[in-house]
Amino acid sequence: PQNSTGENGFCFAQTLDFSRPSPHASEAGRPFGTPNGQDACGTPLSNGTTSSGVPSPSDSCAEPLCSTTTPGEEETQFCEGIKYVSSEGEELACGWGGFTPGCLQLFNTSKGVLFFLCVASFLQGMTVNGFINTVITSIERRFDLRSYQSGLIASSYDIAACVCLTFVSYFGGNGHKPRWLGWGVLVMGLGSLLFALPHFTTGQYEAHSAAEVGICGGNQSLPCAQAASSLSSYRFVFMLGQFLHGMGATPLYTLGVTYLDENVKTNYSPVYIAVFYTAAILGPAAGYLVGGMFLNIYTEIGREIDIAPENTLWVGAWWIGFLGAGAASLLISIPILGYPQRLPGSQRYIVMRVSEAHQLKDGSHKKASDPDFGKTVKDLPRSVLLLLKNPTFIFLCLAGATEATLIAGMSTFGPKFLESQFSLSASEAATFFGYLVVPAGGGGTFLGGFLVNKFKLRCSGIIKLCLLCTVSSLLAIFIFFIHCPNMPMAGVTQMYEGSALPGGHLNLTAACNAKCGCLQETYSPVCGSDDIMYYSPCHAGCRKVSENLRNGKKVYYECSCIEKTLLPGHAEAGKCTSSCAKRPLLLFFMFVVILFTFLSSIP
């Protein structure tokens, strides 16, 4: 039927309401309970008038074309002209195997699926893009890792996703999607639990406060902790955990989006997908803030220690978040596994979509639109070849890859960069970065979808918008050429007398601390009253430590290396606070980079 007002030119039957049967309704040529001003297919008439018994040209659906059944039978309504997919022999009930209780069928709707998928994507974002990035520095400290090793841990996720993507989206796309999704979330949960495992299998973390060993003339020998080499091999456990994260999250953003798209009305689909992606972006935000909070708790819970979170030896409770997220993922996978291959009522939404695609001269795109194409692995090379012949698609992929390079590097080492530039503790840096990513990432993603919708952009307009965003974020990147100077540190960046160090060599001994017998192994920086950092209280020549803390930090007295108007000065534990005035500028431009990078992601 030609219906000018129906969606995509098809007329859709409204779910009929038999609650108030009226004897006059059928005379008016409308099914019962249809509101005035709407035709039999639930769409307002083009001229806005109510449909009367006389069929007018605009009232194209005045006669009930849609076949309706008597109230007793199950309703199977569909208009002619829609390809009706038979669901015979297909189980549409929600449940596990034969166990399909009636109370569960309340959740067997597109909103139910959306809720569970949102929780799953939130957990994925929180774990992989939140917790991992906040705990990198703590894991490096606890397991004696170097930055390139922790970088490998972070990128194991992407390696796994890369390996699994083609197969999961290809076979899962033709298979039972909710089962693929459920098993994926389950694997992701196991990855999180595995990631927290090293905390329980290693010995206790011993952090010696500089008070016992650090002062000049004190006992300088440190009891040796475990050999460093044995701990750093735990990086393979972390890599395996991340690999499982990657395998598990692959179906979520490929099949999850497709499943939502197939089971909701065409014009609702972008809304559902936007909600799903927003949950995925709120995840990392929560990860940064919650992870930063956990880092203020000492890793060995319940042990009394005498060092503060500002101390360079401090390791926070990095593992709590992974335990919680792992358990939650295992729980959420159970309902997802119970969903049917397609939701009840989804047949109505299988409508032809307008193709704006790139047309090939040899007509091979027609082969791809054949419904049997892509059922076997033999069609995989052909599919890849078809995509390679599509230049717009390939260049968009490359653009996405370069954006992802930027995001991956910035999200992993962003907190670490802030930590070293502004002398922050790991927890402060993570929280700062969280405040930066939440509005910029979340706002950018939402704004991107809003702009496309608001200005009704088509293909070429969307590509121009993406280009504008990437150029803006490229210009803002140059802020990284401005950086804060190193904090002056005696014997490291300058000589003890204040002159520059020759040739950048470490020279930690000077006349003022020569008699102290300091060890280079005990790195525990203190900030002198002359605003210069010293390698340890011993290297500053301090002889006494005060029992009462100032601002929660230990204070050392009688420091022979710190000049203070002819009297020996004092020093405070921890790094000196950075007096760099460029911090707001740097944070603002980092905000701009993140905002524009995410702004182009939905378009």
Coordinates of C-alpha atoms in Angstrom, one line a residue:
P1 CA 0.0 0.0 0.0
Q2 CA 1.2 3.5 -0.8
N3 CA 1.1 5.4 2.4
S4 CA 2.7 8.8 2.3
T5 CA 2.9 9.1 6.1
G6 CA 4.1 5.6 7.0
E7 CA 7.6 4.8 7.9
N8 CA 9.8 4.1 4.8
G9 CA 6.6 3.9 2.7
F10 CA 5.3 0.9 4.7
C11 CA 2.3 1.0 7.0
F12 CA 2.8 -0.5 10.4
A13 CA 0.0 -2.0 12.5
Q14 CA -0.3 -0.5 15.9
T15 CA -0.7 -3.0 18.7
L16 CA -4.5 -3.0 19.1
D17 CA -6.2 -2.1 22.3
F18 CA -9.4 -4.2 22.8
S19 CA -10.1 -2.7 26.3
R20 CA -13.1 -0.6 25.2
P21 CA -14.7 -2.3 22.2
S22 CA -17.1 0.2 20.5
P23 CA -19.8 -0.8 18.1
H24 CA -19.3 2.3 16.0
A25 CA -15.6 2.0 15.6
S26 CA -15.9 -0.5 12.7
E27 CA -18.3 1.8 10.8
A28 CA -15.6 4.5 10.8
G29 CA -13.3 2.1 9.0
R30 CA -10.8 2.0 11.8
P31 CA -9.8 -0.9 14.1
F32 CA -10.9 -0.6 17.7
G33 CA -9.1 1.8 20.1
T34 CA -7.2 3.7 17.4
P35 CA -6.9 7.3 18.5
N36 CA -8.7 9.9 16.4
G37 CA -6.5 11.7 13.9
Q38 CA -4.5 8.5 13.2
D39 CA -5.1 6.0 10.5
A40 CA -5.4 2.3 10.9
C41 CA -1.6 2.0 10.9
G42 CA -1.1 4.3 13.8
T43 CA 0.3 7.2 11.8
P44 CA -1.2 10.7 11.8
L45 CA -2.9 11.6 8.5
S46 CA -0.9 13.9 6.3
N47 CA -3.5 16.7 6.4
G48 CA -4.0 16.3 10.2
T49 CA -7.8 15.7 9.9
T50 CA -9.5 12.8 11.6
S51 CA -10.3 10.0 9.3
S52 CA -14.0 9.7 8.6
G53 CA -16.1 6.9 6.9
V54 CA -15.5 8.4 3.5
P55 CA -12.0 7.4 2.2
S56 CA -10.1 10.5 1.1
P57 CA -7.0 10.4 -1.1
S58 CA -4.8 11.3 1.9
D59 CA -6.4 8.6 4.0
S60 CA -4.6 5.9 2.2
C61 CA -5.1 3.4 5.0
A62 CA -8.7 4.1 5.7
E63 CA -9.9 0.6 5.0
P64 CA -8.3 -1.8 7.5
L65 CA -5.6 -3.4 5.2
C66 CA -3.7 -4.8 8.1
S67 CA -5.1 -8.2 9.0
T68 CA -6.1 -8.4 12.7
T69 CA -7.1 -11.4 14.6
T70 CA -9.8 -12.0 17.2
P71 CA -8.9 -11.1 20.7
G72 CA -8.6 -14.7 21.8
E73 CA -5.8 -15.6 19.4
E74 CA -2.2 -14.5 19.5
E75 CA -1.8 -11.3 17.5
T76 CA 0.3 -11.7 14.4
Q77 CA -0.3 -8.4 12.6
F78 CA 1.6 -7.3 9.5
C79 CA 0.8 -5.2 6.5
E80 CA 1.2 -6.5 3.0
G81 CA 4.4 -5.5 1.4
I82 CA 6.6 -6.3 4.4
K83 CA 8.9 -9.3 4.0
Y84 CA 7.6 -11.5 6.8
V85 CA 10.2 -13.8 8.3
S86 CA 8.7 -16.9 9.6
S87 CA 9.5 -17.8 13.2
E88 CA 8.4 -21.4 13.0
G89 CA 10.7 -23.7 14.9
E90 CA 12.3 -20.8 16.5
E91 CA 12.3 -20.3 20.3
L92 CA 11.4 -16.7 21.1
A93 CA 11.0 -17.1 24.9
C94 CA 13.6 -15.8 27.3
G95 CA 15.3 -18.5 29.4
W96 CA 18.0 -21.1 29.6
G97 CA 17.3 -24.3 27.6
G98 CA 14.0 -25.7 28.7
F99 CA 13.8 -23.4 31.7
T100 CA 11.6 -20.4 30.6
P101 CA 9.6 -19.1 33.5
G102 CA 6.8 -16.7 32.7
C103 CA 8.2 -14.0 35.1
L104 CA 11.3 -13.7 32.9
Q105 CA 9.3 -12.8 29.8
L106 CA 8.8 -9.3 31.3
F107 CA 12.5 -8.6 30.4
N108 CA 12.2 -10.1 26.9
T109 CA 12.0 -6.7 25.2
S110 CA 14.4 -4.4 23.5
K111 CA 14.6 -2.2 26.6
G112 CA 15.5 -5.3 28.7
V113 CA 18.3 -6.2 26.3
L114 CA 19.5 -2.5 26.2
F115 CA 19.7 -2.5 30.0
F116 CA 21.8 -5.6 30.3
L117 CA 24.1 -4.6 27.4
C118 CA 24.5 -1.1 28.9
V119 CA 25.6 -2.7 32.2
A120 CA 28.1 -4.9 30.3
S121 CA 29.5 -2.1 28.3
F122 CA 29.8 0.1 31.4
L123 CA 31.8 -2.7 33.2
Q124 CA 34.0 -3.2 30.1
G125 CA 34.8 0.6 29.9
M126 CA 35.3 0.8 33.7
T127 CA 37.8 -2.1 33.7
V128 CA 39.7 -1.7 30.5
N129 CA 39.7 2.0 30.0
G130 CA 39.4 3.1 33.6
F131 CA 41.0 0.8 36.2
I132 CA 43.8 -0.4 34.0
N133 CA 44.9 3.1 33.2
T134 CA 44.7 4.3 36.9
V135 CA 46.7 1.4 38.3
I136 CA 49.5 1.3 35.7
T137 CA 51.9 3.3 37.9
S138 CA 51.0 1.2 41.0
I139 CA 51.6 -2.1 39.2
E140 CA 54.9 -0.8 37.8
R141 CA 56.0 0.0 41.4
R142 CA 54.7 -3.2 43.0
F143 CA 56.0 -5.6 40.4
D144 CA 59.2 -3.8 39.3
L145 CA 58.0 -3.2 35.7
R146 CA 59.2 -0.7 33.2
S147 CA 57.0 1.6 31.1
Y148 CA 57.4 -0.4 27.9
Q149 CA 56.3 -3.5 29.9
S150 CA 53.2 -1.8 31.3
G151 CA 52.5 -0.5 27.8
L152 CA 52.6 -4.1 26.5
I153 CA 50.1 -5.0 29.2
A154 CA 47.8 -2.2 28.1
S155 CA 48.0 -3.1 24.4
S156 CA 47.4 -6.9 25.0
Y157 CA 43.7 -5.9 25.0
D158 CA 43.9 -4.5 21.5
I159 CA 46.0 -7.4 20.2
A160 CA 43.3 -9.9 21.4
A161 CA 40.5 -7.7 20.0
C162 CA 42.3 -7.6 16.7
V163 CA 42.8 -11.3 16.5
C164 CA 39.2 -12.1 17.4
L165 CA 37.3 -9.4 15.6
T166 CA 37.0 -10.8 12.2
F167 CA 35.9 -14.3 13.3
V168 CA 33.6 -13.1 16.1
S169 CA 31.7 -10.6 13.9
Y170 CA 31.6 -12.9 10.9
F171 CA 30.4 -16.1 12.6
G172 CA 28.5 -14.4 15.5
G173 CA 26.7 -12.2 12.9
N174 CA 25.1 -15.3 11.4
G175 CA 24.8 -17.2 14.7
H176 CA 22.9 -16.8 18.0
K177 CA 24.0 -13.3 18.9
P178 CA 23.0 -13.2 22.6
R179 CA 24.9 -16.4 23.3
W180 CA 28.1 -14.9 21.7
L181 CA 27.5 -11.8 23.8
G182 CA 26.9 -13.7 27.1
W183 CA 29.9 -15.9 26.7
G184 CA 32.0 -12.8 25.8
V185 CA 31.0 -11.0 29.0
L186 CA 31.7 -14.2 31.0
V187 CA 35.3 -14.4 29.5
M188 CA 35.7 -10.7 30.3
G189 CA 34.8 -11.3 33.9
L190 CA 37.3 -14.2 34.1
G191 CA 40.0 -11.8 32.7
S192 CA 39.3 -9.3 35.5
L193 CA 39.6 -11.9 38.2
L194 CA 42.8 -13.2 36.6
F195 CA 44.2 -9.6 36.6
A196 CA 43.7 -9.3 40.3
L197 CA 45.3 -12.8 41.0
P198 CA 49.0 -11.7 41.4
H199 CA 48.1 -9.7 44.5
F200 CA 47.1 -12.9 46.3
T201 CA 49.9 -15.1 45.0
T202 CA 52.8 -12.8 45.8
G203 CA 54.2 -12.2 49.3
Q204 CA 53.3 -9.1 51.3
Y205 CA 54.5 -5.8 50.0
E206 CA 57.1 -4.4 52.3
A207 CA 57.6 -0.6 52.1
H208 CA 60.2 0.7 54.6
S209 CA 59.6 4.2 55.7
A210 CA 62.6 6.4 55.3
A211 CA 62.4 7.2 59.0
E212 CA 64.2 4.1 60.1
V213 CA 66.8 4.0 57.4
G214 CA 67.0 7.4 55.9
I215 CA 68.5 9.8 58.4
C216 CA 72.2 10.7 58.4
G217 CA 74.1 8.5 60.8
G218 CA 71.2 6.0 61.1
N219 CA 71.2 2.3 60.1
Q220 CA 71.7 2.5 56.3
S221 CA 71.2 -1.1 55.5
L222 CA 67.9 -2.2 53.9
P223 CA 66.7 -5.8 54.3
C224 CA 66.6 -7.1 50.8
A225 CA 63.1 -7.7 49.5
Q226 CA 62.3 -10.5 47.0
A227 CA 64.5 -10.6 44.0
A228 CA 63.2 -8.1 41.4
S229 CA 63.4 -10.5 38.4
S230 CA 60.8 -13.0 39.9
L231 CA 58.2 -10.3 40.3
S232 CA 58.5 -8.7 36.9
S233 CA 57.5 -12.0 35.3
Y234 CA 54.0 -11.5 36.7
R235 CA 53.5 -9.2 33.7
F236 CA 52.6 -12.3 31.7
V237 CA 49.6 -12.9 34.0
F238 CA 48.5 -9.3 33.5
M239 CA 48.9 -9.7 29.8
L240 CA 46.8 -12.9 29.8
G241 CA 44.1 -11.1 31.8
Q242 CA 44.0 -8.3 29.3
F243 CA 44.0 -10.8 26.5
L244 CA 40.8 -12.3 28.0
H245 CA 39.3 -8.8 28.4
G246 CA 40.0 -8.2 24.7
M247 CA 38.4 -11.5 23.6
G248 CA 35.4 -11.0 25.8
A249 CA 34.7 -7.4 24.8
T250 CA 34.9 -8.1 21.0
P251 CA 31.3 -9.3 20.6
L252 CA 30.0 -6.4 22.7
Y253 CA 30.6 -3.6 20.3
T254 CA 30.1 -5.6 17.1
L255 CA 27.2 -8.0 17.7
G256 CA 25.7 -6.0 20.5
V257 CA 25.1 -3.0 18.3
T258 CA 23.8 -5.2 15.5
Y259 CA 21.4 -7.1 17.8
L260 CA 19.9 -3.8 19.1
D261 CA 19.7 -2.5 15.5
E262 CA 17.8 -5.6 14.3
N263 CA 15.3 -5.6 17.2
V264 CA 14.1 -2.1 17.4
K265 CA 12.2 0.2 15.0
T266 CA 14.4 1.9 12.4
N267 CA 13.9 5.4 13.8
Y268 CA 14.6 4.3 17.4
S269 CA 17.8 2.5 16.5
P270 CA 20.1 5.6 16.8
V271 CA 18.7 6.4 20.2
Y272 CA 19.3 2.9 21.5
I273 CA 22.8 2.8 20.1
A274 CA 23.6 6.3 21.6
V275 CA 22.4 5.1 25.0
F276 CA 24.6 2.0 24.7
Y277 CA 27.7 4.0 23.7
T278 CA 27.1 6.6 26.5
A279 CA 27.1 3.8 29.0
A280 CA 30.4 2.6 27.5
I281 CA 31.9 6.1 27.9
L282 CA 30.6 6.6 31.5
G283 CA 32.4 3.4 32.4
P284 CA 36.0 4.8 32.1
A285 CA 34.9 7.9 33.9
A286 CA 33.7 5.9 36.8
G287 CA 36.9 3.8 36.5
Y288 CA 39.2 6.8 36.9
L289 CA 37.3 8.2 39.9
V290 CA 36.6 4.9 41.7
G291 CA 40.1 3.6 40.9
G292 CA 41.7 6.8 42.2
M293 CA 39.7 6.4 45.4
F294 CA 41.0 2.8 45.9
L295 CA 44.6 4.0 45.4
N296 CA 44.3 5.9 48.6
I297 CA 43.9 2.6 50.5
Y298 CA 47.1 0.7 51.2
T299 CA 47.5 -2.5 49.1
E300 CA 47.8 -4.8 52.1
I301 CA 44.5 -4.0 53.7
G302 CA 44.5 -4.0 57.5
R303 CA 48.2 -3.5 58.0
E304 CA 49.5 -0.5 59.9
I305 CA 52.1 1.4 57.9
D306 CA 53.9 4.7 58.4
I307 CA 54.0 6.0 54.9
A308 CA 51.5 8.4 53.3
P309 CA 50.0 8.1 49.7
E310 CA 52.4 10.9 48.6
N311 CA 55.4 8.7 49.3
T312 CA 57.0 7.3 46.2
L313 CA 57.0 3.8 47.8
W314 CA 53.2 3.8 48.4
V315 CA 51.2 1.2 46.4
G316 CA 47.4 1.6 46.6
A317 CA 44.8 -1.2 46.6
W318 CA 44.8 -1.5 42.8
W319 CA 43.2 -5.0 42.8
I320 CA 39.8 -4.2 44.5
G321 CA 38.3 -2.8 41.4
F322 CA 39.1 -5.8 39.3
L323 CA 37.6 -8.2 41.8
G324 CA 34.3 -6.2 41.9
A325 CA 34.1 -5.7 38.1
G326 CA 35.0 -9.4 37.5
A327 CA 32.2 -10.7 39.8
A328 CA 29.7 -8.2 38.3
S329 CA 30.6 -9.4 34.7
L330 CA 30.0 -13.0 35.7
L331 CA 26.6 -12.1 37.1
I332 CA 25.5 -10.0 34.1
S333 CA 26.4 -12.7 31.6
I334 CA 23.7 -15.0 33.0
P335 CA 20.7 -12.9 31.8
I336 CA 22.3 -12.1 28.5
L337 CA 22.8 -15.8 27.8
G338 CA 19.0 -16.3 28.3
Y339 CA 17.9 -14.1 25.4
P340 CA 16.4 -15.6 22.2
Q341 CA 18.0 -15.3 18.8
R342 CA 15.6 -12.6 17.9
L343 CA 13.1 -10.8 20.2
P344 CA 9.4 -11.4 19.9
G345 CA 7.8 -8.9 17.4
S346 CA 11.1 -8.0 15.7
Q347 CA 9.8 -9.4 12.4
R348 CA 7.9 -6.2 11.9
Y349 CA 11.1 -4.2 11.8
I350 CA 12.9 -6.2 9.1
V351 CA 12.4 -3.5 6.4
M352 CA 14.5 -2.5 3.5
R353 CA 17.0 0.2 4.3
V354 CA 17.9 3.0 1.9
S355 CA 21.3 2.4 0.5
E356 CA 23.7 5.3 0.3
A357 CA 26.6 2.9 -0.3
H358 CA 29.4 3.2 -2.8
Q359 CA 28.4 1.4 -6.0
L360 CA 31.0 -0.7 -7.8
K361 CA 31.2 -0.8 -11.6
D362 CA 31.5 -4.6 -11.9
G363 CA 28.2 -5.0 -10.0
S364 CA 29.8 -7.2 -7.3
H365 CA 28.0 -5.3 -4.6
K366 CA 24.8 -7.0 -5.9
K367 CA 26.3 -10.4 -5.0
A368 CA 26.9 -9.1 -1.5
S369 CA 23.3 -8.1 -1.0
D370 CA 22.3 -11.7 -1.8
P371 CA 20.8 -13.1 1.5
D372 CA 22.9 -16.3 1.3
F373 CA 26.2 -14.4 1.0
G374 CA 28.3 -14.6 4.1
K375 CA 27.0 -17.8 5.5
T376 CA 30.3 -19.7 5.1
V377 CA 33.9 -18.9 5.6
K378 CA 34.5 -19.2 1.9
D379 CA 32.8 -15.8 1.4
L380 CA 35.2 -14.1 3.9
P381 CA 38.0 -13.2 1.3
R382 CA 35.3 -11.9 -1.1
S383 CA 33.8 -9.7 1.7
V384 CA 37.3 -8.3 2.5
L385 CA 37.9 -7.6 -1.2
L386 CA 34.6 -5.8 -1.6
L387 CA 35.5 -3.5 1.3
L388 CA 39.0 -2.9 -0.1
K389 CA 37.4 -1.6 -3.3
N390 CA 35.5 1.0 -1.3
P391 CA 37.9 4.0 -0.9
T392 CA 35.6 6.0 1.4
F393 CA 35.3 3.1 3.8
I394 CA 39.1 2.4 3.8
F395 CA 40.1 6.0 4.5
L396 CA 37.5 6.3 7.3
C397 CA 39.0 3.2 8.8
L398 CA 42.5 4.6 8.6
A399 CA 41.3 7.9 10.1
G400 CA 39.7 5.9 13.0
A401 CA 42.9 4.0 13.5
T402 CA 45.0 7.2 13.9
E403 CA 42.4 8.6 16.3
A404 CA 42.5 5.4 18.3
T405 CA 46.4 5.6 18.4
L406 CA 46.0 9.0 20.1
I407 CA 43.4 7.9 22.5
A408 CA 45.2 4.7 23.5
G409 CA 48.5 6.5 24.2
M410 CA 46.8 9.4 26.0
S411 CA 44.5 7.2 28.2
T412 CA 47.2 4.8 29.3
F413 CA 50.0 7.3 30.0
G414 CA 47.9 10.5 30.6
P415 CA 47.7 10.0 34.4
K416 CA 51.4 9.1 34.5
F417 CA 52.3 12.3 32.5
L418 CA 50.3 14.5 34.9
E419 CA 51.9 12.7 37.8
S420 CA 55.4 13.5 36.7
Q421 CA 54.7 17.0 35.3
F422 CA 53.0 18.4 38.4
S423 CA 54.4 16.1 41.2
L424 CA 51.1 14.6 42.0
S425 CA 50.3 11.3 43.7
A426 CA 49.0 8.4 41.6
S427 CA 45.5 8.9 43.1
E428 CA 45.4 12.7 42.5
A429 CA 46.6 12.2 38.9
A430 CA 43.9 9.6 38.2
T431 CA 41.2 11.7 39.7
F432 CA 42.4 14.8 37.7
F433 CA 42.4 12.8 34.5
G434 CA 38.9 11.4 35.3
Y435 CA 37.5 15.0 35.7
L436 CA 39.1 15.7 32.3
V437 CA 37.8 12.7 30.4
V438 CA 34.3 12.6 31.8
P439 CA 33.0 15.9 30.3
A440 CA 35.3 15.9 27.3
G441 CA 34.8 12.2 26.2
G442 CA 31.1 11.8 27.3
G443 CA 30.1 15.3 26.1
G444 CA 32.0 15.0 22.8
T445 CA 30.3 11.7 22.0
F446 CA 26.9 12.9 22.8
L447 CA 27.4 16.2 21.0
G448 CA 28.6 14.4 17.9
G449 CA 25.4 12.4 17.6
F450 CA 23.4 15.5 18.4
L451 CA 25.0 17.6 15.6
V452 CA 24.4 15.0 13.0
N453 CA 20.8 14.7 14.0
K454 CA 20.2 18.5 14.4
F455 CA 21.6 19.5 11.0
K456 CA 20.3 16.3 9.3
L457 CA 23.8 15.7 7.9
R458 CA 24.2 13.1 5.0
C459 CA 27.3 11.3 4.1
S460 CA 29.4 14.2 2.7
G461 CA 28.3 16.5 5.5
I462 CA 29.3 14.0 8.1
I463 CA 32.7 13.5 6.5
K464 CA 33.3 17.3 6.5
L465 CA 32.4 17.4 10.2
C466 CA 34.9 14.6 11.0
L467 CA 37.6 16.5 9.0
L468 CA 36.9 19.7 11.0
C469 CA 37.1 17.8 14.3
T470 CA 40.4 16.0 13.5
V471 CA 42.1 19.3 12.3
S472 CA 41.0 21.1 15.5
S473 CA 42.4 18.3 17.7
L474 CA 45.6 18.2 15.6
L475 CA 46.2 22.0 16.3
A476 CA 45.5 21.5 20.0
I477 CA 48.1 18.7 20.2
F478 CA 50.9 21.3 19.9
I479 CA 50.3 22.3 23.5
F480 CA 52.6 19.3 24.4
F481 CA 55.6 21.4 23.2
I482 CA 55.0 23.6 26.3
H483 CA 56.0 21.7 29.4
C484 CA 56.9 22.4 33.0
P485 CA 60.6 22.6 33.9
N486 CA 62.1 19.8 36.0
M487 CA 61.9 20.3 39.7
P488 CA 65.4 21.2 40.9
M489 CA 67.0 18.2 42.6
A490 CA 70.3 18.3 44.3
G491 CA 72.8 15.9 42.7
V492 CA 70.4 15.0 39.9
T493 CA 69.5 18.2 38.0
Q494 CA 72.0 20.5 39.7
M495 CA 75.1 20.4 42.0
Y496 CA 74.6 20.8 45.8
E497 CA 76.0 24.4 45.6
G498 CA 73.3 25.2 42.9
S499 CA 75.6 25.2 39.8
A500 CA 74.6 23.0 36.8
L501 CA 75.7 19.3 36.8
P502 CA 78.4 18.6 34.2
G503 CA 77.2 16.2 31.4
G504 CA 74.1 15.0 33.2
H505 CA 75.9 12.6 35.6
L506 CA 74.4 11.7 38.9
N507 CA 76.6 13.0 41.7
L508 CA 74.7 12.5 45.0
T509 CA 77.6 12.9 47.4
A510 CA 78.9 16.2 48.5
A511 CA 80.9 17.6 51.4
C512 CA 77.8 18.1 53.5
N513 CA 76.7 14.5 53.4
A514 CA 80.0 12.7 52.9
K515 CA 80.1 11.3 56.5
C516 CA 76.5 10.0 56.4
G517 CA 77.3 6.9 54.2
C518 CA 74.0 7.2 52.2
L519 CA 72.9 4.5 49.9
Q520 CA 71.7 5.1 46.4
E521 CA 69.1 2.3 46.8
T522 CA 67.0 4.2 49.3
Y523 CA 65.2 6.7 47.0
S524 CA 62.8 8.6 49.2
P525 CA 62.7 12.2 48.0
V526 CA 62.3 15.1 50.5
C527 CA 61.6 18.8 49.8
G528 CA 64.0 21.1 51.5
S529 CA 63.0 24.5 53.0
D530 CA 65.0 26.0 50.1
D531 CA 62.5 24.5 47.6
I532 CA 65.1 22.1 46.3
M533 CA 64.4 18.3 46.3
Y534 CA 66.9 15.9 47.8
Y535 CA 67.3 12.2 46.9
S536 CA 66.6 11.1 50.5
P537 CA 66.7 12.6 54.0
C538 CA 70.2 11.1 54.3
H539 CA 71.4 12.9 51.2
A540 CA 70.0 16.1 52.6
G541 CA 72.2 15.5 55.6
C542 CA 69.3 15.5 58.1
R543 CA 70.0 14.1 61.6
K544 CA 66.7 14.3 63.3
V545 CA 63.1 13.4 62.5
S546 CA 60.1 14.9 64.3
E547 CA 57.5 12.6 65.7
N548 CA 54.5 15.0 65.0
L549 CA 53.6 15.3 61.3
R550 CA 53.1 18.5 59.4
N551 CA 50.1 18.3 56.9
G552 CA 50.3 14.5 57.4
K553 CA 54.0 14.4 56.3
K554 CA 57.2 13.7 58.3
V555 CA 59.5 16.6 58.9
Y556 CA 63.3 16.2 59.2
Y557 CA 65.6 18.7 61.1
E558 CA 69.3 19.7 61.3
C559 CA 69.9 19.1 57.6
S560 CA 73.5 20.1 56.8
C561 CA 73.0 20.4 53.0
I562 CA 70.1 22.8 53.2
E563 CA 71.3 26.3 53.6
K564 CA 69.0 28.5 55.6
T565 CA 70.5 31.8 56.8
L566 CA 73.6 30.1 58.3
L567 CA 71.5 27.7 60.3
P568 CA 70.8 24.1 59.1
G569 CA 67.4 23.9 57.4
H570 CA 64.6 21.4 57.6
A571 CA 62.9 19.1 55.0
E572 CA 59.5 17.6 54.4
A573 CA 58.9 14.1 53.2
G574 CA 57.6 13.8 49.6
K575 CA 58.3 15.7 46.3
C576 CA 58.1 19.5 46.2
T577 CA 54.8 20.8 44.9
S578 CA 55.3 22.0 41.3
S579 CA 54.9 25.8 41.0
C580 CA 54.4 25.4 37.2
A581 CA 51.9 28.1 36.1
K582 CA 51.2 26.4 32.8
R583 CA 49.0 23.7 34.4
P584 CA 45.6 25.2 33.6
L585 CA 46.7 25.9 30.0
L586 CA 47.9 22.3 29.6
L587 CA 44.7 20.9 31.1
F588 CA 42.5 23.1 28.9
F589 CA 44.2 22.1 25.7
M590 CA 44.2 18.4 26.7
F591 CA 40.5 18.8 27.2
V592 CA 40.1 20.3 23.7
V593 CA 42.1 17.3 22.2
I594 CA 39.9 14.8 23.9
L595 CA 36.7 16.7 23.1
F596 CA 37.3 16.9 19.4
T597 CA 38.7 13.4 19.1
F598 CA 35.5 12.0 20.7
L599 CA 33.3 14.5 18.8
S600 CA 34.1 12.8 15.5
S601 CA 33.6 9.2 16.9
I602 CA 29.8 8.9 16.4
P603 CA 29.7 10.7 13.0

